[in-house]
mmCIF file with all atom_site columns, C-alpha atoms in Angstrom:
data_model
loop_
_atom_site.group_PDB
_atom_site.id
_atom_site.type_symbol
_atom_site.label_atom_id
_atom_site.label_alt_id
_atom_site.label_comp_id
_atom_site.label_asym_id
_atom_site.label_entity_id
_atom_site.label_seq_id
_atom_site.pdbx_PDB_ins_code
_atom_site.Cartn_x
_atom_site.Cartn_y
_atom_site.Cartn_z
_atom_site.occupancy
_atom_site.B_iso_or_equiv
_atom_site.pdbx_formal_charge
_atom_site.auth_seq_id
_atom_site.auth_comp_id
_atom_site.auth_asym_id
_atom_site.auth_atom_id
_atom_site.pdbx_PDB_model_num
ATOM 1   C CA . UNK A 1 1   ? 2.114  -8.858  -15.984 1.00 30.00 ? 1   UNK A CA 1
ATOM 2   C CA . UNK A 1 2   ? 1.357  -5.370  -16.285 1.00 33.00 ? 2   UNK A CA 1
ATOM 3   C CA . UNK A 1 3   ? -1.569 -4.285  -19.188 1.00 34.00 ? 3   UNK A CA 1
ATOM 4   C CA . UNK A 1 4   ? -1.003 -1.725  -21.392 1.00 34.00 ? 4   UNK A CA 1
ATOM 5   C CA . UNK A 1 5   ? -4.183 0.765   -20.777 1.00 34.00 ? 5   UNK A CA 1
ATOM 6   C CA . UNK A 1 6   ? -5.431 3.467   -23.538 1.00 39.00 ? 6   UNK A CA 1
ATOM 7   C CA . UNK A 1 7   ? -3.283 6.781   -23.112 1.00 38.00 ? 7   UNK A CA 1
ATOM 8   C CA . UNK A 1 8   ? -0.886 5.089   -20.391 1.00 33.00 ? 8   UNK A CA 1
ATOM 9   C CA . UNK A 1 9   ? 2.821  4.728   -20.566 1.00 32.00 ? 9   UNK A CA 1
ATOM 10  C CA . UNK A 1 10  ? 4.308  1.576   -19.325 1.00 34.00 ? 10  UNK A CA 1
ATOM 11  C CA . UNK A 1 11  ? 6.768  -1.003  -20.043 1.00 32.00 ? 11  UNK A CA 1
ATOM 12  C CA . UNK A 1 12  ? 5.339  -4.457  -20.490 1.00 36.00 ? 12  UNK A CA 1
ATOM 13  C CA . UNK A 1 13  ? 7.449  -7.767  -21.395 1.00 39.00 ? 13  UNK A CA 1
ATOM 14  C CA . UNK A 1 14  ? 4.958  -8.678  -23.933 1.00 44.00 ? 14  UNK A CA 1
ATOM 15  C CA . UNK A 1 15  ? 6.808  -5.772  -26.102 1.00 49.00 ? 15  UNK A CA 1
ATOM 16  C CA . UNK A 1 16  ? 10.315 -6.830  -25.214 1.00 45.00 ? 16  UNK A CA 1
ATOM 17  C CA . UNK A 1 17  ? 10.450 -4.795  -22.176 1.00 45.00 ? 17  UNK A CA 1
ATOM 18  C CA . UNK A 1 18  ? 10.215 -1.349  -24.363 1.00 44.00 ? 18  UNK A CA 1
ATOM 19  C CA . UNK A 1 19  ? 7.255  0.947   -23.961 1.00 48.00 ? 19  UNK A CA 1
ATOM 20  C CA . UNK A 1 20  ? 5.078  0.769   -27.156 1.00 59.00 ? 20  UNK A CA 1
ATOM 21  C CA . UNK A 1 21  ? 4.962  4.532   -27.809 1.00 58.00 ? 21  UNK A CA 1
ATOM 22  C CA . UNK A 1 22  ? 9.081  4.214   -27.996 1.00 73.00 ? 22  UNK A CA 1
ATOM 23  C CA . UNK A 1 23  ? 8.732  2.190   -31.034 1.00 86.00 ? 23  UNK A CA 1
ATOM 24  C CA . UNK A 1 24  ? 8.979  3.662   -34.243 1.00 82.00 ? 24  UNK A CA 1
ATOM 25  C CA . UNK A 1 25  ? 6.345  3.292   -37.201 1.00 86.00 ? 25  UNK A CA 1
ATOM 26  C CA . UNK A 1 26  ? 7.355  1.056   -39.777 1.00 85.00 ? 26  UNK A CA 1
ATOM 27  C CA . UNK A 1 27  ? 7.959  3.203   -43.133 1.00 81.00 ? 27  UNK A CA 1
ATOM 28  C CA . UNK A 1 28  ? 8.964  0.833   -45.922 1.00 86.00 ? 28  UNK A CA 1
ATOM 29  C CA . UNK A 1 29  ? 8.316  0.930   -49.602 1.00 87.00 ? 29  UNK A CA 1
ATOM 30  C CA . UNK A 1 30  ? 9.688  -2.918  -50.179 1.00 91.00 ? 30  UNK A CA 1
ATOM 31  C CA . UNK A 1 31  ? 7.601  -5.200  -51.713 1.00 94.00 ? 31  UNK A CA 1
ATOM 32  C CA . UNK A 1 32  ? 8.361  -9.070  -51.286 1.00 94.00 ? 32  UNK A CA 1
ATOM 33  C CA . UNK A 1 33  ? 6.437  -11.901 -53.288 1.00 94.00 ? 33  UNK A CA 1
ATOM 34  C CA . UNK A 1 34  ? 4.633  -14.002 -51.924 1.00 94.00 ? 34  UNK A CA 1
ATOM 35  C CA . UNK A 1 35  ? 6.489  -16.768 -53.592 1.00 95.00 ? 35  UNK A CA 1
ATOM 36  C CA . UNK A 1 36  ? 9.529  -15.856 -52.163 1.00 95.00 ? 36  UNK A CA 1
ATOM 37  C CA . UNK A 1 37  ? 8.606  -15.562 -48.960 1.00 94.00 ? 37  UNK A CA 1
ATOM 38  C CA . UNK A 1 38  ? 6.944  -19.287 -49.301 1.00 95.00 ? 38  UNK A CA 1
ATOM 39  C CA . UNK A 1 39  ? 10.430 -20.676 -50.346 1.00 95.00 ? 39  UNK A CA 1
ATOM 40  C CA . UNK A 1 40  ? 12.280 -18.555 -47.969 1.00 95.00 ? 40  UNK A CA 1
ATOM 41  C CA . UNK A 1 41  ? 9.822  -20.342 -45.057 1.00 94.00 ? 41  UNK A CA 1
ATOM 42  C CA . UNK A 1 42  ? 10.207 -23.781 -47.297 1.00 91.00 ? 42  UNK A CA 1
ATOM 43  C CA . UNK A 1 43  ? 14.218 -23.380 -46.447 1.00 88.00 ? 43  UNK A CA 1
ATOM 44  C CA . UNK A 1 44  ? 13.920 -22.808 -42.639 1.00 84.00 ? 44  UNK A CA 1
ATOM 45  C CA . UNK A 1 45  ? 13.882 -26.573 -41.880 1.00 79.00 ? 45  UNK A CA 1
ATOM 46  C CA . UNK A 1 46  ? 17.310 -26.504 -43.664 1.00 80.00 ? 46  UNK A CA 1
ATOM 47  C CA . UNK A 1 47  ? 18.537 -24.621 -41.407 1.00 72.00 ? 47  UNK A CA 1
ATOM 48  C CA . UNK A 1 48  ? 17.221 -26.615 -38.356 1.00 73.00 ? 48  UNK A CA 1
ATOM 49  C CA . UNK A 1 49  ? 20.138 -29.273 -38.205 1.00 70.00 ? 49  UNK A CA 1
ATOM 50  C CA . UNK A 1 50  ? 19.371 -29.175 -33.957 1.00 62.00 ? 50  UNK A CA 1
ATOM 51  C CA . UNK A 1 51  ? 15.617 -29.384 -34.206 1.00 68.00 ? 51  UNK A CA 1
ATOM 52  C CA . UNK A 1 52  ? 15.725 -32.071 -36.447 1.00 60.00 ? 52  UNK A CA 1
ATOM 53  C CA . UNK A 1 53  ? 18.129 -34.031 -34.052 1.00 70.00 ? 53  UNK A CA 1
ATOM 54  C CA . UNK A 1 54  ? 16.294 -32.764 -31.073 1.00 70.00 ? 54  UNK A CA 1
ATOM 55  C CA . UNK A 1 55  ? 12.808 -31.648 -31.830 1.00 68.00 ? 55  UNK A CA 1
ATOM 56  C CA . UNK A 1 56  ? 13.430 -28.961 -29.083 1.00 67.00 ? 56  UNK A CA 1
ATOM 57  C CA . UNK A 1 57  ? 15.130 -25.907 -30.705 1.00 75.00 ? 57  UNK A CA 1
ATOM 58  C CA . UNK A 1 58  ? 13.450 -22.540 -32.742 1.00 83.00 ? 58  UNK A CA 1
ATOM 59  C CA . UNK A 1 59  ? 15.171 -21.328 -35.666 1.00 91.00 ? 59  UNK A CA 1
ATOM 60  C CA . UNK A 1 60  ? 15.300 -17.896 -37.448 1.00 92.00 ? 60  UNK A CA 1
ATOM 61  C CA . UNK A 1 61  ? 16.166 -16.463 -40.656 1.00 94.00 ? 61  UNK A CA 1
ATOM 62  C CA . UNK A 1 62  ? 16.212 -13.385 -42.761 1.00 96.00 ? 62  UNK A CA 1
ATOM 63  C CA . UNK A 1 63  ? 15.730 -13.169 -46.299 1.00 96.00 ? 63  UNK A CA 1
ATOM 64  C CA . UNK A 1 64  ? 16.151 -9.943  -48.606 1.00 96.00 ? 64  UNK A CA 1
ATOM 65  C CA . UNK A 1 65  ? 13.314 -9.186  -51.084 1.00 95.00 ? 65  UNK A CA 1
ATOM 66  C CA . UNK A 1 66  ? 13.742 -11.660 -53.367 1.00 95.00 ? 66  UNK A CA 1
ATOM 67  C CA . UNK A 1 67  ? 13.981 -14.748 -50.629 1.00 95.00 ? 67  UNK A CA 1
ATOM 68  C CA . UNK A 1 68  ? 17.795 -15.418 -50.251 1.00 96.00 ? 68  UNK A CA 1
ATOM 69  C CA . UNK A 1 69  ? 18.926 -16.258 -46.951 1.00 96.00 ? 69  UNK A CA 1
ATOM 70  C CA . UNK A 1 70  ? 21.464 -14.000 -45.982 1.00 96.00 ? 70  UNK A CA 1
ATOM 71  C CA . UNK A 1 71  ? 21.545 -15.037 -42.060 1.00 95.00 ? 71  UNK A CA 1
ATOM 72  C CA . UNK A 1 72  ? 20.524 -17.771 -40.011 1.00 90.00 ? 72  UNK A CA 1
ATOM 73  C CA . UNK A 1 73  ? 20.362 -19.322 -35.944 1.00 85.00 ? 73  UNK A CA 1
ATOM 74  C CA . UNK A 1 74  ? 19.134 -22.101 -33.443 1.00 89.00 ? 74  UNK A CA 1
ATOM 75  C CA . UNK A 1 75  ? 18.498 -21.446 -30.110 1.00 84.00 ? 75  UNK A CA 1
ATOM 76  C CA . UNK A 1 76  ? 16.286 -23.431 -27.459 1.00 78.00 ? 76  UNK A CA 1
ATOM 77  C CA . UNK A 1 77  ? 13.898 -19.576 -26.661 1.00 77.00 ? 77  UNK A CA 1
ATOM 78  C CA . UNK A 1 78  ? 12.263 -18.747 -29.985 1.00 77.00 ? 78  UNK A CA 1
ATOM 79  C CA . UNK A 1 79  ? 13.570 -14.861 -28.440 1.00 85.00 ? 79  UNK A CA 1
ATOM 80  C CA . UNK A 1 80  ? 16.880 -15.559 -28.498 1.00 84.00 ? 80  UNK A CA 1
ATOM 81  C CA . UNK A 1 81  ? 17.256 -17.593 -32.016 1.00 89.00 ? 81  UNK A CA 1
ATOM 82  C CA . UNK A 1 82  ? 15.504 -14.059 -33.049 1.00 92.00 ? 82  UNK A CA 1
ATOM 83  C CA . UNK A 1 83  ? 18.650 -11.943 -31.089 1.00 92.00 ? 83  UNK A CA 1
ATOM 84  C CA . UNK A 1 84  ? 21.432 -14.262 -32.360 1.00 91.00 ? 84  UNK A CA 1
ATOM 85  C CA . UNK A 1 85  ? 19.800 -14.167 -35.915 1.00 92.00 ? 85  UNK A CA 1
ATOM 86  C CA . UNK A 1 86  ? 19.636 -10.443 -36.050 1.00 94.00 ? 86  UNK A CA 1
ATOM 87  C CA . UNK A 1 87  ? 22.991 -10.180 -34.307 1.00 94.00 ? 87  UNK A CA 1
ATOM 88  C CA . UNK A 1 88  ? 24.392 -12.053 -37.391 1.00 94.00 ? 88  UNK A CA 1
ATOM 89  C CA . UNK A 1 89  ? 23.296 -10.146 -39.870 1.00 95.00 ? 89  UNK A CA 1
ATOM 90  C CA . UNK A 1 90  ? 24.013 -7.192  -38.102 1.00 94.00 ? 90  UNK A CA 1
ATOM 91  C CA . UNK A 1 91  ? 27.657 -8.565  -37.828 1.00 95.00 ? 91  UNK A CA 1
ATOM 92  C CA . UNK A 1 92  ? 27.545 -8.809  -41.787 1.00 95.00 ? 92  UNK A CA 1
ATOM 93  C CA . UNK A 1 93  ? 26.475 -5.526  -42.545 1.00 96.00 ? 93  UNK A CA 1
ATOM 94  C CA . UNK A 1 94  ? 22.822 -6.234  -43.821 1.00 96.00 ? 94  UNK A CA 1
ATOM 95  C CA . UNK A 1 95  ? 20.238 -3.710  -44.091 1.00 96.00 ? 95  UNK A CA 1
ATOM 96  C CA . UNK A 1 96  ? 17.507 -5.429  -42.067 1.00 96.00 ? 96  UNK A CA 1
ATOM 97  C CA . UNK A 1 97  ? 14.858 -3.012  -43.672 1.00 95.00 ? 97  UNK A CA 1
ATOM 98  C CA . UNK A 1 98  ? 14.593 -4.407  -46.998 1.00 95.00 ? 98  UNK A CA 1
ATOM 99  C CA . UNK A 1 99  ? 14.317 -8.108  -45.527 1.00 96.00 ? 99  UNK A CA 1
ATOM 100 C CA . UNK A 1 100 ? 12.138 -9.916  -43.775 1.00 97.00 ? 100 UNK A CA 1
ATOM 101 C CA . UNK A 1 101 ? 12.604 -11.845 -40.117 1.00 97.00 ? 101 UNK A CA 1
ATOM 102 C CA . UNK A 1 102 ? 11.138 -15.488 -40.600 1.00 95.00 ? 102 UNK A CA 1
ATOM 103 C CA . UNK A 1 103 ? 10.759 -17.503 -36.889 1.00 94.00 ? 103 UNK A CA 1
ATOM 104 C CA . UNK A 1 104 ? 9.640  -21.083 -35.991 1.00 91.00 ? 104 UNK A CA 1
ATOM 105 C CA . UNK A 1 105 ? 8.555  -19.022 -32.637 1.00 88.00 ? 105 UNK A CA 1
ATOM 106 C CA . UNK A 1 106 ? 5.124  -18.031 -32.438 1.00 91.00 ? 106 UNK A CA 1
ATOM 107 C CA . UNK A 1 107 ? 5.018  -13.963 -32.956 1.00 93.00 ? 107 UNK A CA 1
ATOM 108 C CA . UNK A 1 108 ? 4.487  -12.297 -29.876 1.00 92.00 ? 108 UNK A CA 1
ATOM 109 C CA . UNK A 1 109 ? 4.562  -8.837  -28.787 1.00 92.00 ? 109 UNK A CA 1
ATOM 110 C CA . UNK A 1 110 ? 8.206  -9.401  -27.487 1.00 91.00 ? 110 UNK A CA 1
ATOM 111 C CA . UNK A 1 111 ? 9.802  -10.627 -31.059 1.00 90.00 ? 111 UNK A CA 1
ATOM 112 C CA . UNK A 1 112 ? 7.715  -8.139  -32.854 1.00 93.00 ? 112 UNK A CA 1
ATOM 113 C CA . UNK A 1 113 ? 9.104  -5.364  -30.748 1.00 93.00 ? 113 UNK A CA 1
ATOM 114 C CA . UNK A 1 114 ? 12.825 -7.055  -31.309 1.00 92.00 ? 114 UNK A CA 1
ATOM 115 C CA . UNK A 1 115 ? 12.129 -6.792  -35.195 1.00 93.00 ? 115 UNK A CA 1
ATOM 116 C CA . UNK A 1 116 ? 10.883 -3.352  -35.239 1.00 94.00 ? 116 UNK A CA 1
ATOM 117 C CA . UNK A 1 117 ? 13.688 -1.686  -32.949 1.00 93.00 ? 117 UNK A CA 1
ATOM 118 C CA . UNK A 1 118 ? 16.059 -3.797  -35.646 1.00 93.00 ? 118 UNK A CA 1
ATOM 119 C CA . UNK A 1 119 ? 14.147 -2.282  -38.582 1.00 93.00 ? 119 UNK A CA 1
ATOM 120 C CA . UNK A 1 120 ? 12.622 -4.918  -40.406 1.00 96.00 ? 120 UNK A CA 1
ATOM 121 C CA . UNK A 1 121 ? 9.337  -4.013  -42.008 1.00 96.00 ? 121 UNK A CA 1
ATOM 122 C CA . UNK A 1 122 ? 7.873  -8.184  -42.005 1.00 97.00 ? 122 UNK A CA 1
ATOM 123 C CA . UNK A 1 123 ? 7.676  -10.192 -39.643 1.00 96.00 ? 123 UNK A CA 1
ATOM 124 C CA . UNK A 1 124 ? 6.928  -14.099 -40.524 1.00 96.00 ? 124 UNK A CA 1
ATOM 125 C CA . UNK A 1 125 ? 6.616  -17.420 -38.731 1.00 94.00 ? 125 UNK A CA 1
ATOM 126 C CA . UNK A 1 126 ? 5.227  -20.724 -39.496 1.00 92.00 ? 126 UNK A CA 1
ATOM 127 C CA . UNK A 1 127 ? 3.339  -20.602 -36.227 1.00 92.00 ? 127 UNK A CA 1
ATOM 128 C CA . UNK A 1 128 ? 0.883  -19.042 -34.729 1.00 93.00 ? 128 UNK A CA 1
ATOM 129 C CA . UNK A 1 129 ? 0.414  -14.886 -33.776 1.00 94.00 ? 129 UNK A CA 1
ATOM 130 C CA . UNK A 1 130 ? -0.191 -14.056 -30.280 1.00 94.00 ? 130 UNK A CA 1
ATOM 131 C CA . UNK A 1 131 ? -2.234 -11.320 -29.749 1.00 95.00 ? 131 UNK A CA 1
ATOM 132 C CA . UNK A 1 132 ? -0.021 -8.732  -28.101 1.00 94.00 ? 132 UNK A CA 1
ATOM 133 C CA . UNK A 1 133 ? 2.279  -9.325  -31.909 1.00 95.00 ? 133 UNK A CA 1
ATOM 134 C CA . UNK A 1 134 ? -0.541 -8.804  -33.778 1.00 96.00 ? 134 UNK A CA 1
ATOM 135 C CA . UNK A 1 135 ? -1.139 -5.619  -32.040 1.00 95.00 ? 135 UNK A CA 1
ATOM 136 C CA . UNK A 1 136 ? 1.639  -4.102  -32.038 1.00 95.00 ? 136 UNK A CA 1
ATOM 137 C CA . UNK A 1 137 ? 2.180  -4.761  -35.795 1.00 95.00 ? 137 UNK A CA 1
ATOM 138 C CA . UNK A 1 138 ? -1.351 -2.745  -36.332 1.00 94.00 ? 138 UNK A CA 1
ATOM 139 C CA . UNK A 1 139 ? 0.265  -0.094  -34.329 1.00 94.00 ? 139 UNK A CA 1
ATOM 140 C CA . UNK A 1 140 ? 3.753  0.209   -35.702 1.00 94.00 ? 140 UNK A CA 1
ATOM 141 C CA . UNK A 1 141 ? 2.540  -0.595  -39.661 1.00 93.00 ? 141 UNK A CA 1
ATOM 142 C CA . UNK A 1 142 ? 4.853  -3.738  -39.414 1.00 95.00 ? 142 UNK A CA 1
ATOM 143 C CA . UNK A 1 143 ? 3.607  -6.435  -42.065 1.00 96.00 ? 143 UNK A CA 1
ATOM 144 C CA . UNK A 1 144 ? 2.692  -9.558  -39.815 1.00 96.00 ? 144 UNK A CA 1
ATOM 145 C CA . UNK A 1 145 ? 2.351  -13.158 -41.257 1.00 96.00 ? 145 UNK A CA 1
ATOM 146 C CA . UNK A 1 146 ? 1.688  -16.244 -39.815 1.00 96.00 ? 146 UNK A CA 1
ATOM 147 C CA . UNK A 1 147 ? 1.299  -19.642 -40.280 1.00 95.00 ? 147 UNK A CA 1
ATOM 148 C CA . UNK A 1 148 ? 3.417  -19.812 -43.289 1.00 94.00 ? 148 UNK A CA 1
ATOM 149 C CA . UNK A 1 149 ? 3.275  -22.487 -45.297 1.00 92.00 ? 149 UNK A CA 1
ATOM 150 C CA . UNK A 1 150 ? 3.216  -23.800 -48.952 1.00 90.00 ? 150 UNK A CA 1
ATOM 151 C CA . UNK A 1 151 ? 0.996  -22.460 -50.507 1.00 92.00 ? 151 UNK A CA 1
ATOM 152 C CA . UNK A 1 152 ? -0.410 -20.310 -47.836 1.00 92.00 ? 152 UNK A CA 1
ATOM 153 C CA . UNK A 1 153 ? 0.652  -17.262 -45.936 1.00 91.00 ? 153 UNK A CA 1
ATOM 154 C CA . UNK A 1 154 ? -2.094 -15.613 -43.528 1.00 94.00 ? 154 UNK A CA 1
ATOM 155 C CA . UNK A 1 155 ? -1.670 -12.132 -43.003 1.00 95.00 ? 155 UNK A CA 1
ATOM 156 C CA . UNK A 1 156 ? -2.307 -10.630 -39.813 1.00 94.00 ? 156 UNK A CA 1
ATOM 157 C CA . UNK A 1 157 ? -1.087 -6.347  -40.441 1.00 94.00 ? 157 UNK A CA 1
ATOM 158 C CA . UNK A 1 158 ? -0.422 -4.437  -42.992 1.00 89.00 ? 158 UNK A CA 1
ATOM 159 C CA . UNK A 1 159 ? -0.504 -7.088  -45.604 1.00 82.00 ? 159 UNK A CA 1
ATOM 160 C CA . UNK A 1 160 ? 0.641  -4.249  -48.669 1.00 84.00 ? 160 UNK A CA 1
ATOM 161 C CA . UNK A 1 161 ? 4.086  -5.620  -48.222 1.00 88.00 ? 161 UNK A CA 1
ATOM 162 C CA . UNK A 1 162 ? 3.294  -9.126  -49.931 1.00 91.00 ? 162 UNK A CA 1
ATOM 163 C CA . UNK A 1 163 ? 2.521  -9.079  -53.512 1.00 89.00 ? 163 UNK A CA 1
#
C-alpha cells in the first residue's frame, strides 16, 4: 500500500480508493445525545439476525438525531454492510447529514471516506478506530466514535457533535 506523504496527492485504499484532498469538510450544525446514540448502538444486535446465527457477519445502521433507526444491513465485509446500508437509505430518501452511520466494523480510513462522500457528519462503531479513520475524521471535521457501548462512547474527532 501506497502512504499518503505531507503535500502529495495520491489515492490510497485506506480512504476508499478516493484521494483525501477530494473529500469534502464536514459542515454540520446537528447535535445528537449521547443517550441516543447509546440506544441507537444498544439496537444494532437487533438487527444482527445473521451474526447471531453465524457469528460471522457486520451490521450497519443509521439513526437520525434523536436515535431512530431509519435503515439497516448485514453483510460478511464490514465495507459492504456500510454500502448496502447507505444504499438503503439512499433508496428511501433520507438525508444522511442529520444522522449518524453506526458499524460493527472497526472504522477505518476506507468506511470513513464512504460516510463522508455520503454526507454523514458521525461516524460510530462498537469496535475499535484504525488509525487511517481517525485521521481522516481530524481532517474532514467528521465526529468519530468508537467503542460504543452502554454507558460509554469514546470519542476519537470532533467530539462537539455529542451532547
Amino acid at each position: 500500500m501506497e502512504r499518503l506523504l505531507p503535500g502529495r496527492a495520491t489515492s490510497v485504499c485506506s480512504v476508499g480508493g478516493a484521494a483525501i484532498q477530494n473529500l469534502k469538510s464536514i459542515d454540520s450544525k446537528i447535535r445528537i445525545k449521547s443517550t441516543a446514540l447509546l440506544g441507537a448502538v444498544d439496537q444494532l444486535n437487533e438487527f444482527a439476525k445473521l451474526w447471531r446465527r453465524t457469528g460471522a457477519t457486520h451490521t450497519s445502521i443509521i439513526c437520525d438525531v434523536d436515535g431512530k433507526i431509519l435503515a439497516s444491513c448485514e453483510d460478511v465485509s464490514r465495507s459492504s454492510s456500510v454500502d448496502k446500508t447507505v444504499g438503503a437509505a439512499l433508496l428511501a430518501g433520507v438525508d444522511l447529514s442529520r444522522c449518524a452511520l453506526i458499524t460493527s466494523g472497526r472504522l477505518s480510513g476506507r468506511n470513513g471516506g464512504k460516510a463522508a462522500r455520503a454526507g454523514f457528519p458521525v461516524l460510530v462503531s462498537r469496535s475499535a478506530p484504525m488509525n487511517s479513520g481517525v485521521e481522516l475524521a481530524e481532517k474532514i471535521g467528521m465526529t468519530l466514535v468508537a467503542f460504543a457501548r452502554s454507558p460509554n462512547l469514546y470519542v476519537y474527532a470532533w467530539g462537539g457533535t455529542i451532547i
